């Protein structure tokens, strides 16, 4: 095939505009991009037919929607054949569709603000679907949310006004917040409330498996199947917060530590690794020959030529590969980006709010001057050093909340403590933005003020569609003064950006020094 792609859904978009031609910056081929467009068009038509029946979709129908949307997220699926198989599954489930929505209608929409707002909603739905999928595998389903997915997709595929789309952006933000709440309930219900824990960045000698991604159910299945086999399990990237959950860390002592840093460093860090790597969600990059024969995928992740573990979650091939490779002959340190030998995670809302009285007292007494939420997605641009430098510059009487893989820019820094708390508090995965919001709401209640009146500033980094759905949720909650980087999304038109700036004072990051001075009123 001689496909030509158009994709501007992630921060890597070429020239901060869009990836076109035969491949994207992420490594996705034009064939895969075209398959994902066909899948999205089928999903829009499928959702429109379901909602036209006047009821929420059945659980199996909603699951198909979530799998389809999840598959189109950046760095999830590089295999056009498996993407087309999902499209065929949609046609089989709903043979009366007749025709699929043509995504070219959206990408070539002449009104740039309409295209921008529809894209904002669609990309948010993709991120929300990932969270919804993770919650579903743990038994948490919300029929009203399932119905909203259908309504929103139908609107994206329809002729509508700017006002209608702005209203949909607000509704999508509220639905995104509910998705994160649903997943939080699923994770804490299954694995307990996260607790602070120090996680070593040293790989012990002997056989081991590295598990990357976000899905805690996959983690549990792997830990169950490796128990008693002499194999250690190490988290990678967004799986790091698994160490904070009591039903995982305390129940399975062979969950040992964390391997490497953020997802974008894997091609270097996985070089000749003597162990298999299991990818569970959107953290996979184009594979290098030096470790390609050690990679496995599961769930919606797929890569051409890589063994895939099906829905039964039988990880026997991964276990066999770990035993065959044998691991390192001696304990091997793989330090953090800043040279640290361990990191701390597990500071979700229950852990932080157990110190609420002390935190409030420390703020009132002047011990704590300000809180920063510095986190989000990491990525490859050199400008992302901004977040490390910003953290280093924060005064010693401030606290940094961090989450998602963006934390690897700063989570191994030794910034000391303030008022008895570590100055860096890792709240968890990207979906744990819900937990961070709950911390902010609780503090606002304690101080009897609004969240925007707290000594709290959000300095966020974005990369892909789960970050987009978090941003849209924060805006729907009325959160003001968010600093976003390293660039503003290419899919946001100048007109849409202007409205977001006027209504929410959304702004792009500048330099760590200037932004910090502005936040603390020192400029």
Coordinates of C-alpha atoms in Angstrom, one line a residue:
X1 CA 0.0 0.0 0.0
X2 CA 1.1 3.6 -0.6
X3 CA -0.7 5.3 2.2
X4 CA -0.2 9.0 3.2
X5 CA -0.9 9.8 6.8
X6 CA -2.1 12.7 8.8
X7 CA -1.7 12.7 12.5
X8 CA -1.4 15.5 15.1
X9 CA -2.7 13.8 18.2
X10 CA 0.5 13.8 20.2
X11 CA 3.2 16.2 21.3
X12 CA 5.6 14.6 18.8
X13 CA 3.7 16.1 15.8
X14 CA 6.2 17.0 13.2
X15 CA 7.1 20.7 13.2
X16 CA 4.5 21.1 15.9
X17 CA 1.9 20.8 13.1
X18 CA 1.3 17.2 12.0
X19 CA 3.0 14.0 10.9
X20 CA 2.3 13.5 7.2
X21 CA 3.8 11.3 4.5
X22 CA 4.8 7.7 5.1
X23 CA 5.6 7.6 8.8
X24 CA 5.1 9.5 12.0
X25 CA 7.8 10.7 14.4
X26 CA 6.5 8.0 16.8
X27 CA 7.5 5.4 14.3
X28 CA 4.0 4.6 13.2
X29 CA 3.7 3.8 9.5
X30 CA 1.2 5.4 7.2
X31 CA -0.4 2.0 6.8
X32 CA -1.0 1.8 10.6
X33 CA -2.2 5.4 10.7
X34 CA -4.7 4.6 7.9
X35 CA -5.8 1.5 9.7
X36 CA -6.4 3.5 12.8
X37 CA -8.4 6.0 10.9
X38 CA -10.5 3.3 9.4
X39 CA -11.0 1.9 12.9
X40 CA -12.0 5.3 14.3
X41 CA -14.5 5.8 11.4
X42 CA -16.0 2.5 12.2
X43 CA -16.2 3.3 15.9
X44 CA -18.0 6.6 15.2
X45 CA -20.6 4.9 13.0
X46 CA -21.0 2.0 15.5
X47 CA -21.5 4.4 18.4
X48 CA -24.0 6.4 16.3
X49 CA -26.0 3.3 15.6
X50 CA -25.9 2.2 19.3
X51 CA -27.0 5.6 20.6
X52 CA -29.7 5.7 18.0
X53 CA -31.3 2.7 19.6
X54 CA -32.0 4.9 22.6
X55 CA -30.1 3.0 25.3
X56 CA -26.7 2.5 26.8
X57 CA -24.6 0.0 24.9
X58 CA -24.5 -3.5 26.4
X59 CA -21.2 -4.3 28.3
X60 CA -19.7 -6.3 25.4
X61 CA -20.5 -3.5 23.0
X62 CA -19.0 -0.9 25.3
X63 CA -15.9 -3.1 25.7
X64 CA -15.4 -3.2 21.9
X65 CA -15.7 0.6 21.8
X66 CA -13.1 0.9 24.6
X67 CA -10.7 -1.5 22.9
X68 CA -11.0 0.3 19.6
X69 CA -10.4 3.7 21.0
X70 CA -7.5 2.5 23.2
X71 CA -5.9 0.9 20.2
X72 CA -5.6 4.2 18.5
X73 CA -3.6 5.9 21.3
X74 CA 0.0 6.9 20.5
X75 CA 2.6 4.1 21.1
X76 CA 0.0 1.3 21.6
X77 CA -0.3 -0.5 18.3
X78 CA 2.2 -0.6 15.4
X79 CA 0.5 -3.5 13.6
X80 CA -2.1 -2.5 10.9
X81 CA -3.3 -6.1 10.6
X82 CA -4.5 -6.3 14.3
X83 CA -6.0 -2.8 13.9
X84 CA -8.0 -3.9 10.9
X85 CA -9.1 -7.1 12.8
X86 CA -10.7 -4.8 15.3
X87 CA -12.5 -2.9 12.6
X88 CA -13.8 -6.2 11.2
X89 CA -15.0 -7.1 14.7
X90 CA -17.0 -3.9 14.8
X91 CA -18.6 -4.7 11.4
X92 CA -19.4 -8.2 12.6
X93 CA -21.0 -6.8 15.8
X94 CA -23.1 -4.3 13.9
X95 CA -23.6 -5.4 10.3
X96 CA -26.3 -2.8 9.7
X97 CA -23.8 0.1 9.8
X98 CA -23.8 0.4 6.1
X99 CA -20.7 2.6 5.8
X100 CA -18.0 4.0 8.1
X101 CA -17.4 7.6 8.9
X102 CA -14.6 9.0 6.7
X103 CA -11.9 10.5 9.0
X104 CA -10.7 12.6 6.1
X105 CA -13.9 14.7 6.7
X106 CA -12.5 15.7 10.1
X107 CA -8.8 16.1 9.1
X108 CA -9.8 18.3 6.2
X109 CA -12.5 20.2 8.0
X110 CA -12.3 23.8 6.5
X111 CA -13.2 25.5 9.8
X112 CA -10.1 25.1 11.9
X113 CA -11.9 25.8 15.2
X114 CA -14.5 23.0 14.5
X115 CA -11.7 20.6 13.6
X116 CA -9.8 21.6 16.7
X117 CA -12.7 21.1 19.1
X118 CA -13.7 17.8 17.5
X119 CA -10.1 16.6 17.8
X120 CA -9.9 17.8 21.4
X121 CA -13.0 15.7 22.2
X122 CA -11.9 12.6 20.1
X123 CA -8.4 12.5 21.6
X124 CA -9.8 12.9 25.1
X125 CA -12.1 10.0 24.4
X126 CA -9.1 7.9 23.4
X127 CA -7.4 8.6 26.7
X128 CA -10.6 8.1 28.7
X129 CA -11.1 4.7 27.0
X130 CA -7.8 3.5 28.3
X131 CA -8.8 4.3 31.8
X132 CA -12.3 2.8 31.3
X133 CA -10.7 -0.3 29.9
X134 CA -8.4 -0.7 32.9
X135 CA -11.4 -0.3 35.2
X136 CA -13.5 -2.8 33.3
X137 CA -11.0 -5.6 33.6
X138 CA -11.3 -5.1 37.4
X139 CA -15.1 -5.3 37.2
X140 CA -16.0 -1.6 37.4
X141 CA -18.5 -0.5 34.7
X142 CA -20.5 2.7 34.5
X143 CA -23.4 2.4 31.9
X144 CA -23.9 6.2 31.9
X145 CA -20.2 6.7 30.9
X146 CA -20.6 4.0 28.2
X147 CA -23.6 6.0 26.9
X148 CA -21.6 9.2 26.9
X149 CA -18.8 7.7 24.8
X150 CA -21.5 6.9 22.1
X151 CA -23.0 10.4 22.3
X152 CA -19.7 12.1 22.0
X153 CA -18.5 10.0 19.1
X154 CA -21.8 10.6 17.3
X155 CA -21.3 14.4 17.7
X156 CA -17.7 14.2 16.4
X157 CA -19.0 12.6 13.3
X158 CA -21.9 15.0 12.8
X159 CA -22.4 18.6 11.5
X160 CA -22.6 20.9 14.5
X161 CA -21.9 24.4 15.7
X162 CA -19.0 25.9 17.6
X163 CA -21.3 26.4 20.7
X164 CA -22.4 22.7 20.6
X165 CA -18.7 21.6 20.5
X166 CA -17.7 23.9 23.4
X167 CA -20.5 22.4 25.4
X168 CA -19.3 18.9 24.5
X169 CA -15.8 19.8 25.6
X170 CA -17.2 20.7 29.0
X171 CA -19.2 17.4 29.1
X172 CA -16.2 15.4 28.0
X173 CA -14.1 17.0 30.8
X174 CA -16.7 16.0 33.4
X175 CA -16.9 12.5 31.9
X176 CA -13.1 12.2 32.0
X177 CA -13.0 13.1 35.7
X178 CA -15.6 10.3 36.3
X179 CA -13.5 7.8 34.3
X180 CA -10.5 8.6 36.5
X181 CA -12.7 8.2 39.6
X182 CA -14.0 4.9 38.3
X183 CA -10.4 3.6 37.8
X184 CA -9.3 4.9 41.2
X185 CA -12.1 2.9 42.8
X186 CA -11.2 -0.2 40.7
X187 CA -7.5 0.0 41.6
X188 CA -7.9 0.8 45.3
X189 CA -10.8 -1.7 45.6
X190 CA -8.7 -4.5 44.2
X191 CA -5.3 -3.6 45.6
X192 CA -5.8 -1.3 48.6
X193 CA -4.9 2.3 49.2
X194 CA -1.4 3.1 48.1
X195 CA 1.2 3.5 50.8
X196 CA 4.6 5.3 50.6
X197 CA 7.4 2.9 49.8
X198 CA 11.1 3.3 48.7
X199 CA 11.8 1.5 45.5
X200 CA 15.4 0.4 44.7
X201 CA 16.8 1.0 41.2
X202 CA 19.1 -2.0 41.5
X203 CA 18.4 -5.3 39.6
X204 CA 19.3 -8.3 41.7
X205 CA 21.2 -11.1 40.1
X206 CA 19.2 -14.0 38.6
X207 CA 16.2 -14.3 36.3
X208 CA 13.8 -11.4 36.1
X209 CA 11.0 -9.9 34.1
X210 CA 10.4 -6.2 33.3
X211 CA 6.7 -5.1 33.0
X212 CA 5.9 -1.8 31.5
X213 CA 2.6 0.2 31.1
X214 CA -0.3 0.9 33.4
X215 CA -2.5 -2.1 33.8
X216 CA -2.4 -3.3 37.4
X217 CA -4.5 -6.4 36.6
X218 CA -1.8 -7.5 34.2
X219 CA 0.7 -6.9 37.0
X220 CA -1.3 -9.0 39.4
X221 CA -1.6 -11.9 36.9
X222 CA 2.2 -11.9 36.2
X223 CA 3.0 -11.8 40.0
X224 CA 0.7 -14.7 40.6
X225 CA 2.2 -16.8 37.8
X226 CA 5.8 -16.1 38.8
X227 CA 5.4 -16.7 42.5
X228 CA 7.8 -19.4 43.7
X229 CA 9.7 -19.7 40.4
X230 CA 12.8 -17.9 41.4
X231 CA 12.0 -15.0 39.1
X232 CA 12.1 -11.3 40.2
X233 CA 9.7 -8.8 38.7
X234 CA 10.6 -5.2 38.0
X235 CA 8.4 -2.3 37.1
X236 CA 9.2 0.1 34.2
X237 CA 7.9 3.6 33.6
X238 CA 4.2 4.0 34.5
X239 CA 4.1 0.7 36.3
X240 CA 6.3 2.1 39.1
X241 CA 3.4 3.1 41.3
X242 CA 2.4 -0.6 41.6
X243 CA 4.9 -0.8 44.4
X244 CA 2.6 1.4 46.6
X245 CA -0.4 -1.0 46.5
X246 CA -0.4 -3.3 49.6
X247 CA -2.1 -6.2 47.7
X248 CA 0.8 -6.2 45.2
X249 CA 3.9 -5.2 47.1
X250 CA 3.2 -6.9 50.4
X251 CA 1.7 -10.1 49.0
X252 CA 4.4 -10.7 46.4
X253 CA 7.9 -10.2 47.7
X254 CA 9.4 -11.0 44.4
X255 CA 8.2 -7.6 43.2
X256 CA 11.6 -6.2 43.7
X257 CA 12.2 -2.7 42.3
X258 CA 12.1 -0.6 39.2
X259 CA 14.1 -1.0 35.9
X260 CA 15.2 2.1 34.1
X261 CA 13.5 5.5 33.7
X262 CA 10.8 6.8 31.5
X263 CA 9.4 5.1 28.4
X264 CA 11.3 7.1 25.8
X265 CA 14.7 5.8 27.1
X266 CA 13.8 2.2 26.5
X267 CA 15.7 1.7 23.2
X268 CA 18.9 2.5 25.1
X269 CA 18.0 1.0 28.5
X270 CA 16.8 -2.3 27.0
X271 CA 19.9 -2.8 24.9
X272 CA 20.9 -6.5 25.2
X273 CA 18.8 -6.8 28.4
X274 CA 19.1 -10.4 29.8
X275 CA 15.4 -10.6 30.5
X276 CA 12.0 -10.4 28.8
X277 CA 9.9 -7.2 28.7
X278 CA 6.1 -7.3 28.8
X279 CA 4.3 -4.3 27.4
X280 CA 0.7 -3.8 28.8
X281 CA -0.3 -0.4 27.5
X282 CA 1.0 2.6 25.5
X283 CA 4.7 2.6 26.4
X284 CA 6.1 0.6 23.5
X285 CA 8.5 2.1 20.9
X286 CA 9.8 0.7 17.6
X287 CA 12.0 -2.2 18.6
X288 CA 15.7 -2.5 18.1
X289 CA 17.2 -5.8 17.0
X290 CA 19.3 -6.0 20.2
X291 CA 16.2 -6.8 22.4
X292 CA 13.3 -7.4 20.0
X293 CA 13.4 -11.2 20.6
X294 CA 12.8 -10.5 24.3
X295 CA 9.6 -8.5 23.9
X296 CA 6.0 -9.6 24.6
X297 CA 2.8 -7.7 24.4
X298 CA -0.6 -8.2 25.9
X299 CA -4.0 -6.5 26.1
X300 CA -4.5 -4.0 23.2
X301 CA -0.7 -3.6 22.6
X302 CA 0.6 -5.1 19.4
X303 CA 3.8 -5.0 17.3
X304 CA 4.5 -6.9 14.1
X305 CA 6.3 -10.2 14.8
X306 CA 6.2 -9.9 18.6
X307 CA 4.5 -12.7 20.6
X308 CA 1.2 -11.6 22.0
X309 CA -0.4 -12.9 25.2
X310 CA -4.1 -13.2 24.8
X311 CA -7.0 -12.3 27.1
X312 CA -6.5 -15.4 29.1
X313 CA -3.3 -13.8 30.5
X314 CA -1.2 -17.0 30.3
X315 CA 2.3 -15.6 30.8
X316 CA 4.1 -18.9 30.5
X317 CA 6.1 -17.8 27.4
X318 CA 7.4 -14.8 29.3
X319 CA 8.3 -16.9 32.3
X320 CA 10.2 -19.4 30.1
X321 CA 12.1 -16.6 28.4
X322 CA 13.1 -15.2 31.8
X323 CA 14.5 -18.6 32.9
X324 CA 16.2 -19.1 29.6
X325 CA 18.0 -15.7 29.7
X326 CA 19.0 -16.0 33.4
X327 CA 19.3 -12.3 34.2
X328 CA 22.4 -10.5 35.4
X329 CA 25.2 -12.5 37.0
X330 CA 25.6 -9.9 39.7
X331 CA 23.4 -7.1 41.2
X332 CA 23.3 -4.3 38.7
X333 CA 22.4 -0.7 39.4
X334 CA 20.5 1.3 36.8
X335 CA 20.3 4.8 38.3
X336 CA 17.7 7.4 37.7
X337 CA 18.1 10.3 35.3
X338 CA 19.8 12.4 38.0
X339 CA 21.9 9.5 39.4
X340 CA 19.6 8.4 42.2
X341 CA 19.7 4.8 43.4
X342 CA 16.1 4.7 44.7
X343 CA 12.8 6.5 44.3
X344 CA 9.8 6.8 46.5
X345 CA 6.2 6.3 45.4
X346 CA 2.8 5.7 47.0
X347 CA 1.8 9.2 48.1
X348 CA -1.8 9.0 46.9
X349 CA -4.5 11.0 48.5
X350 CA -5.0 8.7 51.5
X351 CA -1.3 8.9 52.4
X352 CA -1.0 12.7 51.9
X353 CA -4.3 13.5 53.6
X354 CA -3.4 11.5 56.6
X355 CA -1.1 14.4 57.3
X356 CA -3.7 17.0 56.4
X357 CA -3.7 18.7 59.8
X358 CA 0.1 18.9 59.9
X359 CA 0.1 20.3 56.3
X360 CA -2.5 23.0 57.1
X361 CA -0.6 23.9 60.2
X362 CA 2.7 24.1 58.3
X363 CA 1.2 26.4 55.7
X364 CA -0.4 28.6 58.3
X365 CA 2.9 28.8 60.2
X366 CA 4.9 29.6 57.1
X367 CA 6.9 26.3 57.0
X368 CA 5.3 25.4 53.7
X369 CA 5.1 28.4 51.3
X370 CA 3.8 26.7 48.1
X371 CA 2.8 23.5 46.4
X372 CA 3.6 22.6 42.9
X373 CA 2.1 19.8 40.8
X374 CA 4.9 19.0 38.4
X375 CA 4.2 16.0 36.2
X376 CA 2.5 14.4 33.3
X377 CA 3.9 12.6 30.3
X378 CA 7.5 12.5 29.5
X379 CA 8.9 12.6 26.0
X380 CA 12.0 12.9 23.8
X381 CA 12.3 16.7 23.3
X382 CA 15.4 18.2 24.9
X383 CA 13.2 21.0 26.1
X384 CA 11.8 18.7 28.7
X385 CA 14.8 19.3 30.8
X386 CA 12.7 22.3 31.9
X387 CA 10.9 20.1 34.4
X388 CA 14.1 18.9 36.1
X389 CA 15.5 22.4 36.3
X390 CA 12.2 23.7 37.6
X391 CA 12.2 21.1 40.4
X392 CA 15.8 21.9 41.3
X393 CA 15.0 25.6 41.5
X394 CA 12.0 25.3 43.8
X395 CA 12.7 26.8 47.3
X396 CA 13.2 24.5 50.3
X397 CA 9.9 25.6 51.9
X398 CA 7.9 24.2 49.0
X399 CA 6.4 20.8 48.2
X400 CA 6.3 19.1 44.7
X401 CA 3.5 16.7 43.9
X402 CA 4.3 14.6 40.9
X403 CA 2.7 11.9 38.8
X404 CA 2.8 9.9 35.5
X405 CA 6.1 9.2 33.7
X406 CA 7.0 12.9 33.7
X407 CA 8.1 12.3 37.3
X408 CA 11.2 10.5 36.1
X409 CA 12.6 13.9 35.2
X410 CA 12.8 14.7 38.9
X411 CA 11.8 11.8 41.2
X412 CA 15.3 10.7 42.0
X413 CA 16.4 14.2 43.1
X414 CA 17.4 14.5 46.8
X415 CA 15.5 17.7 47.7
X416 CA 15.2 16.9 51.4
X417 CA 12.1 17.3 53.5
X418 CA 9.9 20.1 54.7
X419 CA 7.5 20.0 57.8
X420 CA 8.3 16.3 58.2
X421 CA 7.3 15.4 54.6
X422 CA 9.6 14.6 51.6
X423 CA 9.7 17.6 49.3
X424 CA 8.8 15.3 46.3
X425 CA 5.6 13.3 46.7
X426 CA 4.9 10.8 43.9
X427 CA 1.1 10.6 43.7
X428 CA 1.1 7.7 41.1
X429 CA 0.2 7.1 37.5
X430 CA -1.3 9.6 35.1
X431 CA -4.8 8.5 36.0
X432 CA -4.0 9.4 39.6
X433 CA -4.5 13.0 38.6
X434 CA -7.8 12.1 40.3
X435 CA -6.0 11.5 43.5
X436 CA -4.1 14.8 43.2
X437 CA -7.4 16.6 42.6
X438 CA -8.8 15.1 45.7
X439 CA -5.8 16.3 47.7
X440 CA -6.4 19.8 46.3
X441 CA -10.1 19.7 47.1
X442 CA -9.4 18.5 50.7
X443 CA -6.9 21.3 51.2
X444 CA -9.3 23.9 49.8
X445 CA -11.9 22.7 52.2
X446 CA -9.5 22.9 55.1
X447 CA -8.6 26.4 54.2
X448 CA -12.2 27.3 53.3
X449 CA -11.3 28.6 49.9
X450 CA -11.5 27.5 46.3
X451 CA -8.8 25.3 44.6
X452 CA -7.7 28.3 42.5
X453 CA -7.1 30.3 45.8
X454 CA -4.7 27.6 47.2
X455 CA -0.9 28.2 47.2
X456 CA -0.8 25.5 44.5
X457 CA 0.5 25.8 40.9
X458 CA 0.2 23.2 38.1
X459 CA 3.2 22.9 35.8
X460 CA 2.3 20.0 33.5
X461 CA 4.0 18.2 30.6
X462 CA 1.8 16.4 28.0
X463 CA 2.5 13.8 25.4
X464 CA -0.4 11.7 24.4
X465 CA -4.2 11.3 24.7
X466 CA -4.4 10.3 28.3
X467 CA -2.7 13.6 29.1
X468 CA -5.3 15.3 26.9
X469 CA -8.2 13.8 28.8
X470 CA -6.6 14.9 32.1
X471 CA -6.3 18.4 30.8
X472 CA -9.9 18.5 29.6
X473 CA -11.0 17.3 33.1
X474 CA -9.0 20.0 34.9
X475 CA -10.5 22.6 32.7
X476 CA -14.0 21.3 33.3
X477 CA -13.4 21.5 37.0
X478 CA -12.5 25.2 36.5
X479 CA -8.8 24.9 37.3
X480 CA -7.0 28.1 36.4
X481 CA -3.5 29.1 35.6
X482 CA -2.2 25.8 34.3
X483 CA 1.2 25.9 32.7
X484 CA 1.6 23.4 29.9
X485 CA 4.6 22.2 27.9
X486 CA 6.9 21.6 26.3
X487 CA 4.6 23.0 23.6
X488 CA 0.9 23.5 23.3
X489 CA -1.0 20.8 21.4
X490 CA -0.9 21.2 17.6
X491 CA -4.6 20.2 17.3
X492 CA -5.6 23.3 19.3
X493 CA -6.3 26.1 16.8
X494 CA -5.3 29.7 17.6
X495 CA -8.9 30.5 18.1
X496 CA -9.4 27.7 20.6
X497 CA -6.2 28.5 22.4
X498 CA -7.3 32.1 22.7
X499 CA -10.6 31.0 24.4
X500 CA -8.7 28.7 26.7
X501 CA -6.4 31.5 27.6
X502 CA -9.2 34.0 28.2
X503 CA -11.4 31.6 30.2
X504 CA -8.8 29.5 32.2
X505 CA -5.5 31.5 31.8
X506 CA -4.0 28.4 30.2
X507 CA -0.4 29.2 29.3
X508 CA 2.7 27.7 27.8
X509 CA 5.8 27.2 29.9
X510 CA 8.6 29.6 29.3
X511 CA 11.8 29.2 31.3
X512 CA 12.0 27.6 34.7
X513 CA 13.4 30.8 36.2
X514 CA 10.8 33.1 34.8
X515 CA 7.9 30.8 35.5
X516 CA 9.0 30.2 39.1
X517 CA 9.4 33.9 39.7
X518 CA 5.9 34.6 38.2
X519 CA 4.3 31.9 40.3
X520 CA 5.9 33.0 43.6
X521 CA 5.4 36.7 42.8
X522 CA 9.0 37.5 42.6
X523 CA 9.2 38.7 39.1

